[in-house]
XYZ file of C-alpha atoms in Angstrom:
573
model
C 97.887 139.515 54.265
C 98.737 137.704 57.460
C 99.037 140.968 59.352
C 95.358 141.594 58.688
C 94.345 138.356 60.357
C 93.404 138.410 64.004
C 94.947 135.233 65.290
C 95.885 134.905 68.926
C 97.892 131.939 70.019
C 99.757 131.981 73.246
C 102.189 129.181 73.966
C 103.515 129.385 77.486
C 106.273 127.192 78.910
C 107.441 126.779 82.437
C 110.169 124.835 84.189
C 110.435 123.760 87.774
C 113.776 123.342 89.444
C 114.346 122.060 92.974
C 117.898 122.107 94.299
C 119.139 120.640 97.558
C 122.832 120.547 98.377
C 124.196 118.864 101.502
C 127.738 118.353 102.821
C 129.296 115.053 103.675
C 130.700 114.031 107.045
C 134.173 114.615 108.428
C 134.032 118.394 107.968
C 134.841 118.071 104.268
C 131.333 119.008 103.031
C 129.597 122.333 102.544
C 125.969 123.320 102.855
C 124.303 125.702 100.406
C 121.599 127.825 101.987
C 118.437 127.809 99.851
C 117.435 131.138 98.310
C 114.874 133.075 100.333
C 111.951 133.161 97.920
C 108.571 134.170 99.337
C 104.922 134.441 98.346
C 102.752 136.930 100.211
C 99.227 138.234 99.930
C 95.781 138.210 101.501
C 93.041 135.629 102.032
C 89.668 137.288 101.454
C 86.123 136.171 102.041
C 85.953 139.177 104.070
C 89.515 139.128 105.524
C 90.168 135.633 106.905
C 92.079 135.615 110.204
C 94.024 132.615 111.453
C 93.842 130.624 108.222
C 96.615 128.183 107.350
C 97.978 128.914 103.890
C 100.090 126.275 102.146
C 102.137 126.742 98.978
C 102.656 123.830 96.590
C 104.851 123.454 93.546
C 103.513 121.943 90.333
C 104.557 118.663 88.776
C 103.222 117.844 85.319
C 100.226 120.141 85.742
C 99.260 118.650 89.121
C 99.818 119.752 92.707
C 103.296 118.709 93.773
C 105.375 118.980 96.930
C 104.586 121.498 99.645
C 107.014 124.410 99.496
C 106.057 126.190 102.697
C 103.186 127.338 104.901
C 102.074 130.321 106.931
C 99.185 131.723 108.967
C 97.118 134.799 108.181
C 97.018 137.753 110.546
C 93.852 139.576 111.628
C 93.664 141.298 108.223
C 94.070 138.075 106.260
C 97.691 138.779 105.299
C 100.288 136.013 104.973
C 103.885 135.430 103.900
C 105.205 131.979 102.971
C 108.834 130.987 102.354
C 109.309 128.903 99.198
C 113.111 128.655 98.981
C 114.563 128.651 95.476
C 111.525 127.139 93.738
C 110.684 128.504 90.282
C 107.531 127.803 88.283
C 103.750 127.676 88.838
C 102.505 127.696 92.429
C 99.195 126.696 94.003
C 98.105 128.281 97.293
C 95.544 126.591 99.537
C 93.934 128.315 102.512
C 91.953 126.406 105.118
C 90.494 127.155 108.538
C 90.404 130.638 110.035
C 87.533 133.007 110.764
C 85.900 135.803 108.779
C 83.010 138.227 109.068
C 80.222 137.152 106.768
C 79.160 140.095 104.586
C 75.467 139.296 104.355
C 74.869 138.739 108.096
C 77.771 140.460 109.819
C 78.301 137.310 111.861
C 81.740 135.825 112.563
C 82.086 132.460 110.795
C 84.692 129.738 110.663
C 85.826 128.172 107.428
C 84.429 124.657 107.562
C 86.839 121.720 107.426
C 85.556 120.642 103.993
C 85.968 124.135 102.507
C 89.186 125.638 101.177
C 90.057 128.634 99.050
C 92.833 128.310 96.517
C 94.769 130.391 94.030
C 97.108 129.394 91.201
C 100.055 131.580 90.220
C 101.342 130.969 86.665
C 105.005 131.402 87.629
C 107.337 132.646 90.356
C 111.049 133.331 89.968
C 113.651 131.412 91.965
C 114.491 133.318 95.114
C 112.092 136.136 94.271
C 109.483 137.891 96.407
C 106.032 137.399 94.870
C 103.641 139.764 96.624
C 100.076 141.028 96.533
C 98.485 137.661 95.743
C 94.773 137.443 96.536
C 93.233 134.139 97.652
C 89.475 134.504 97.165
C 86.400 132.599 95.991
C 87.191 133.793 92.434
C 90.802 132.613 92.465
C 89.519 129.314 93.880
C 87.096 128.962 90.977
C 89.865 129.773 88.494
C 92.236 127.259 90.091
C 89.576 124.548 89.889
C 89.014 125.343 86.228
C 92.739 125.234 85.402
C 93.073 121.905 87.223
C 90.366 120.398 85.021
C 91.649 121.738 81.705
C 93.633 119.447 79.418
C 97.166 119.311 80.796
C 96.080 120.470 84.240
C 97.633 123.408 86.065
C 100.216 124.397 83.489
C 101.321 128.016 83.394
C 99.226 128.557 80.261
C 96.087 126.987 81.720
C 96.442 128.910 84.971
C 96.770 132.199 83.092
C 93.808 131.335 80.876
C 91.566 130.334 83.791
C 92.473 133.403 85.879
C 91.767 135.634 82.896
C 88.468 133.897 82.178
C 87.269 134.260 85.754
C 88.258 137.907 85.733
C 86.324 138.476 82.525
C 83.282 136.696 83.947
C 83.127 138.996 86.991
C 84.478 142.111 85.220
C 87.711 142.163 87.243
C 90.904 142.848 85.313
C 93.121 140.566 87.424
C 91.618 138.283 90.075
C 95.078 137.333 91.305
C 96.310 140.852 92.112
C 93.356 143.258 92.436
C 92.495 143.759 96.125
C 88.719 143.374 96.629
C 86.873 146.243 98.268
C 85.446 145.284 101.667
C 81.798 146.441 101.573
C 81.476 146.094 105.375
C 83.913 148.980 105.880
C 82.213 152.375 105.882
C 83.103 154.453 102.830
C 85.307 151.742 101.331
C 83.880 152.506 97.896
C 85.422 155.999 97.982
C 88.522 155.861 95.816
C 88.044 152.175 94.977
C 88.405 151.279 91.319
C 85.520 149.622 89.492
C 87.601 146.438 89.509
C 87.795 146.525 93.301
C 84.088 147.296 93.611
C 83.141 144.448 91.283
C 85.443 142.044 93.099
C 84.199 142.901 96.583
C 80.542 142.944 95.612
C 80.813 139.602 93.816
C 82.205 138.002 96.987
C 79.442 139.650 99.042
C 76.843 138.386 96.534
C 78.022 134.849 97.226
C 77.506 135.455 100.937
C 74.051 136.893 100.233
C 73.162 133.920 98.041
C 74.258 131.522 100.809
C 72.038 133.396 103.264
C 69.098 133.146 100.846
C 69.585 129.374 100.721
C 69.665 129.150 104.504
C 73.318 128.121 104.735
C 74.715 128.651 108.232
C 78.327 128.730 106.992
C 78.795 130.683 103.783
C 82.189 129.092 103.090
C 80.144 126.187 101.704
C 78.993 128.312 98.770
C 82.625 128.823 97.774
C 83.082 125.067 97.548
C 79.912 124.752 95.447
C 80.926 127.616 93.119
C 84.430 126.214 92.803
C 83.020 122.854 91.755
C 80.611 124.524 89.327
C 83.417 126.472 87.630
C 85.651 123.438 87.189
C 84.093 122.418 83.849
C 84.069 125.952 82.418
C 80.319 126.496 82.660
C 78.450 127.969 85.638
C 75.306 125.862 85.378
C 75.032 124.014 88.683
C 76.700 120.912 87.273
C 80.122 119.351 87.100
C 80.095 118.039 83.573
C 76.671 116.418 83.280
C 76.271 115.704 87.018
C 74.231 118.092 89.215
C 76.237 119.324 92.206
C 74.975 118.017 95.540
C 74.674 120.648 98.282
C 74.122 118.129 101.084
C 76.275 118.989 104.058
C 77.560 122.206 102.531
C 77.341 125.086 104.990
C 74.655 123.371 107.031
C 72.430 122.462 104.056
C 70.286 119.388 104.590
C 70.012 118.216 101.011
C 69.228 119.212 97.456
C 71.330 120.093 94.437
C 72.820 123.352 93.269
C 70.492 125.499 91.200
C 71.388 125.717 87.513
C 71.236 129.517 87.701
C 73.237 129.912 90.930
C 76.283 131.395 89.208
C 74.320 133.622 86.841
C 70.916 135.079 87.720
C 71.271 133.772 91.281
C 74.365 135.898 91.899
C 72.865 138.846 89.998
C 69.810 138.863 92.273
C 71.931 138.362 95.382
C 74.202 141.237 94.392
C 71.224 143.511 93.865
C 69.849 142.521 97.273
C 73.152 142.998 99.063
C 73.906 146.401 97.539
C 70.517 147.615 98.728
C 70.888 146.193 102.232
C 72.085 147.813 105.455
C 75.120 145.519 105.455
C 76.573 147.437 102.502
C 78.455 150.258 104.170
C 80.767 150.983 101.244
C 78.768 153.821 99.743
C 78.584 151.897 96.457
C 75.113 152.167 94.933
C 73.218 149.869 92.597
C 73.927 152.253 89.716
C 77.647 151.559 90.234
C 77.051 147.818 89.972
C 74.356 147.702 87.307
C 76.713 146.695 84.516
C 77.955 143.631 86.407
C 74.444 142.765 87.627
C 73.218 142.874 84.023
C 76.194 140.840 82.830
C 75.540 138.053 85.307
C 71.783 138.112 84.712
C 72.279 137.769 80.956
C 75.097 135.208 81.075
C 74.809 131.626 79.884
C 77.402 130.732 82.499
C 80.264 129.907 80.166
C 83.704 131.159 81.172
C 85.168 133.146 78.272
C 88.217 131.523 76.752
C 88.400 128.670 79.243
C 86.033 126.157 77.760
C 83.221 128.429 76.690
C 82.194 131.956 75.944
C 79.501 134.318 77.001
C 76.552 135.025 74.759
C 76.345 138.484 73.351
C 79.358 140.367 72.046
C 80.026 141.057 68.410
C 82.762 138.619 67.454
C 82.571 137.283 63.901
C 84.462 134.891 61.684
C 84.417 135.082 57.916
C 86.209 133.439 55.042
C 85.778 131.052 52.131
C 85.042 127.356 51.739
C 86.803 125.920 48.678
C 86.961 122.496 47.066
C 86.439 124.009 43.694
C 84.033 126.946 43.865
C 81.332 126.308 46.482
C 77.841 127.653 45.852
C 75.756 126.151 48.649
C 76.099 124.604 52.072
C 76.290 125.635 55.712
C 79.300 126.540 57.831
C 78.964 126.009 61.589
C 81.404 127.220 64.248
C 81.997 125.274 67.468
C 83.907 126.138 70.609
C 86.742 123.802 71.528
C 86.557 122.759 75.167
C 89.381 120.728 76.668
C 90.553 119.691 73.210
C 87.155 118.363 72.125
C 84.189 119.754 70.236
C 82.118 122.001 72.488
C 79.098 124.244 72.137
C 77.884 125.581 68.806
C 78.725 129.279 68.485
C 76.999 130.179 65.227
C 76.226 129.075 61.689
C 75.664 130.652 58.282
C 75.159 129.614 54.660
C 77.843 130.199 52.051
C 77.137 132.487 49.099
C 77.561 131.607 45.427
C 81.351 132.031 45.746
C 81.730 129.976 48.907
C 82.063 132.999 51.189
C 80.631 132.931 54.718
C 80.352 135.144 57.766
C 79.046 133.926 61.094
C 78.728 135.250 64.664
C 80.912 134.057 67.547
C 79.532 136.333 70.269
C 82.228 137.051 72.841
C 83.830 133.610 72.677
C 87.601 133.480 73.072
C 89.695 130.398 72.390
C 90.096 127.663 69.753
C 87.328 127.268 67.156
C 86.414 124.439 64.803
C 84.546 125.176 61.571
C 82.464 122.520 59.828
C 81.086 122.820 56.299
C 78.292 120.444 55.239
C 75.848 120.078 52.369
C 77.926 122.093 49.939
C 77.567 122.227 46.177
C 80.886 122.648 44.360
C 82.416 122.609 40.896
C 84.646 119.552 40.690
C 88.064 120.601 39.382
C 88.844 117.547 37.255
C 85.476 117.107 35.550
C 83.902 120.574 35.669
C 80.702 118.946 36.953
C 78.708 120.478 39.809
C 78.612 118.020 42.676
C 76.953 118.032 46.094
C 78.825 116.868 49.173
C 77.512 113.509 50.310
C 75.870 113.252 53.718
C 78.872 111.598 55.355
C 81.374 114.114 53.984
C 82.428 117.474 55.409
C 85.090 120.124 55.212
C 86.579 121.340 58.484
C 89.150 123.791 59.805
C 90.673 124.267 63.246
C 91.482 127.850 64.237
C 93.967 127.835 67.161
C 92.511 130.863 68.905
C 90.315 133.909 68.500
C 90.066 136.890 70.816
C 86.794 137.701 72.574
C 84.632 139.953 70.405
C 87.194 140.004 67.598
C 86.565 140.119 63.859
C 88.498 137.200 62.369
C 88.547 137.259 58.578
C 89.999 135.412 55.614
C 89.676 131.899 57.062
C 89.924 129.130 54.485
C 88.018 125.841 54.795
C 89.493 123.328 52.361
C 90.438 119.665 52.004
C 93.858 120.548 53.471
C 92.484 122.334 56.547
C 90.219 119.303 56.980
C 93.217 116.965 57.041
C 94.949 119.202 59.593
C 91.871 119.344 61.830
C 91.577 115.544 61.741
C 95.242 115.266 62.670
C 94.905 117.684 65.611
C 91.826 115.844 66.886
C 93.764 112.577 66.994
C 96.818 114.046 68.757
C 97.353 113.628 72.494
C 95.171 116.236 74.197
C 92.966 116.695 71.139
C 92.260 120.023 69.488
C 94.210 122.269 71.814
C 95.497 125.565 70.475
C 99.016 124.118 70.313
C 97.912 120.926 68.525
C 95.811 122.835 65.987
C 98.723 125.131 65.199
C 101.119 122.195 64.904
C 98.785 120.179 62.661
C 98.053 123.153 60.394
C 101.788 123.778 60.043
C 102.536 120.098 59.339
C 99.984 119.750 56.541
C 101.028 123.120 55.099
C 104.648 121.970 55.031
C 103.705 118.666 53.391
C 102.011 120.478 50.494
C 104.397 123.473 50.427
C 101.786 126.054 51.427
C 102.697 128.996 53.669
C 99.552 129.005 55.837
C 96.535 126.749 55.316
C 94.152 129.034 57.206
C 95.007 132.361 55.595
C 96.250 131.529 52.086
C 93.432 131.584 49.487
C 93.964 128.680 47.071
C 94.322 129.552 43.404
C 91.337 128.227 41.451
C 92.849 126.349 38.488
C 89.451 126.167 36.787
C 89.507 129.941 36.249
C 91.266 131.241 33.175
C 94.570 132.980 33.943
C 94.238 132.512 37.700
C 97.926 131.592 37.948
C 98.963 135.033 36.784
C 99.975 136.993 39.853
C 99.369 134.053 42.201
C 102.375 133.241 44.360
C 103.777 129.712 44.541
C 102.005 129.014 47.835
C 98.601 129.742 46.302
C 99.471 127.699 43.209
C 100.525 124.721 45.325
C 97.353 124.988 47.384
C 95.012 125.131 44.385
C 96.801 122.451 42.407
C 96.790 120.074 45.377
C 93.004 120.384 45.561
C 92.865 119.873 41.786
C 95.049 116.777 42.172
C 92.673 115.315 44.755
C 89.789 115.795 42.335
C 91.834 114.174 39.555
C 92.749 111.246 41.786
C 89.065 110.711 42.640
C 88.255 110.702 38.925
C 91.054 108.223 38.218
C 89.778 105.676 40.733
C 86.183 106.019 39.551
C 84.593 108.093 42.323
C 81.434 109.816 41.125
C 81.540 112.369 43.985
C 84.993 113.667 44.877
C 83.899 115.014 48.285
C 84.420 111.524 49.666
C 88.095 111.616 48.781
C 88.453 114.408 51.352
C 86.920 112.122 53.984
C 89.432 109.414 53.084
C 92.359 111.844 53.144
C 91.224 113.140 56.556
C 91.266 109.593 57.911
C 94.680 108.972 56.366
C 96.152 112.183 57.817
C 94.729 111.653 61.304
C 97.593 109.425 62.474
C 100.269 111.704 61.030
C 101.314 109.445 58.142
C 99.823 109.465 54.624
C 100.010 105.734 53.969
C 96.450 104.593 53.322
C 95.968 103.487 56.914
C 94.501 104.848 60.099
C 96.992 103.575 62.624
C 97.572 99.979 61.565
C 94.165 99.578 59.903
C 93.806 99.970 56.119
C 91.138 102.515 55.179
C 88.115 101.021 53.418
C 86.684 102.960 50.481
C 83.695 100.787 49.682
C 80.603 102.950 49.210
C 82.559 106.214 49.295
C 81.801 108.634 46.495
C 80.112 105.959 44.430
C 82.881 103.390 44.746
C 81.711 99.797 44.713
C 82.900 96.856 46.779
C 85.546 96.550 49.464
C 88.318 98.547 47.793
C 90.976 99.739 50.225
C 92.811 103.040 50.019
C 96.153 102.678 48.274
C 99.178 103.125 50.604
C 100.657 105.711 48.234
C 97.432 107.635 47.577
C 98.604 110.729 49.491
C 102.102 110.687 48.017
C 102.862 109.155 44.601
C 99.136 108.977 43.833
C 98.672 112.728 44.287
C 101.934 113.470 42.467
C 100.744 111.484 39.435
C 97.269 113.022 39.599
C 98.773 116.532 39.799
C 100.887 115.858 36.720
C 97.794 114.646 34.865
C 95.634 117.546 36.016
C 98.159 120.273 35.217
C 98.457 118.919 31.669
C 94.700 118.629 31.152
C 92.191 121.034 29.637
C 90.572 121.381 33.071
C 93.587 123.474 34.126
C 92.848 126.971 32.825
C 95.166 128.774 35.221
C 98.175 129.098 32.930
C 100.316 127.255 35.492
C 102.585 124.663 33.852
C 104.307 121.461 34.892
C 107.585 123.335 35.395
C 105.827 125.636 37.887
C 104.646 122.627 39.876
C 107.653 120.313 39.509
C 109.062 120.987 42.981
C 105.812 119.943 44.692
C 105.306 116.975 42.379
C 108.820 115.755 43.154
C 108.285 116.293 46.872
C 105.075 114.226 46.883
C 106.462 111.438 44.696
C 109.456 110.907 46.999
C 107.689 111.503 50.319
C 107.461 108.904 53.071
C 104.026 110.330 53.864
C 104.989 111.611 57.319
C 103.444 114.922 58.309
C 106.088 117.020 60.045
């Protein structure tokens, strides 16, 4: 079953080692010569001559010590010694001159403008070559820097990939952009190289349209715009000021600068006399259309483009659901981001909703559902303050992701991930899902369909994981009945709060969880410290032995889980 699911979770680690060995005095010491590692490549906004390129190591996701520096030649090429450093590297290029594509004029990189690139990892003593430092790598570096955790190897790779996807370039770090000022440069160039070169030229054309006298300023503006994952003329909720950028005298960046603005500029540049590459508008139409139709979100790095045919389908279950709405949200920087799509559930709790071309972590939220309560057999409606949720660590752009379960247990895991350091990152979602699954002895919360104990003979053929899953949900319903709740959906809300700090002990941190007004409960009753352990074990024993259990599963089938819950400390591991 799991092989049919389309999960994508990349966990990337990196280590940085700096060694320095020196001899003592008196001739008794020795000196170890550092390994001769290098990073080489090209600085391109048009080739940049005479630029100073610095290489920095990373420390905890932030720019660390300088490793080395070099100067570009007349073609923008550089080589920098980095010794025996290993790990992620950030390159920063400043100064130098270039030929502006839109005007053909020589320009100097302004003091306030830099172009950067982030390399996910280099090997100690190795020669890392062919690195491009461009406006696109600068935008990707800015995005990685502003992601949760900063410039980790994983974030750098994600941001570079996202920027490449946005401009239809397979690898912004290694593909050499075509230079459209060179006659016939389009002959033999790949579509990647054409897209890359024309996107840089479009920035120059856009700067000219705005009246900027130094087009390096547009790189700084675009880099700032990309830093939050959405090309919309803002950094977070703050419009980007253009005052002083490239000779501008005031104003803010247009909201459409990185979308329709670049599309129009690209169309204008391709049709101009400055384009000597031989590349025609027909060659660029796909990228022009992509930019013109984009909502500005960087795929997989805090957003996703509209369009595409990605879908997510599955089942909401708290007892059979027959109504309600499931909504999918992007996760951006560990927190809830833009809504991706929504759909109603059918009479069996099944749903299918569009995700467009989003790539990355997704949170699902189910509200307003009608369900058959396991312990009483009554049809109940989720109260307005109650919801079921699930956190999916990652989906691929345009993928069909199926079989996702939204249950009380996935809700507890999502609440736990949200409260972890960094929030709902892919790693935290995966860890929280695994911890709650382990606590209730379920293989995989997201892909295992719970057995429905209200259905006659449902235990026949169900594996132990499915039995444990279904009986745990039945036990929650039974526990709600035992304490007098008239709507068991509120018990899920309480259990989510209890799970959020990683310990099932009736508290959220050091604060006891109040249950007054939840699910029909009266007064200031507090959640019992053993509700998620001994309380559920007792309720499971009661439910399995009741007439509400029609599955054929017996106490002996469930004894291992009952014993586990009754002796648990409540810690989710």
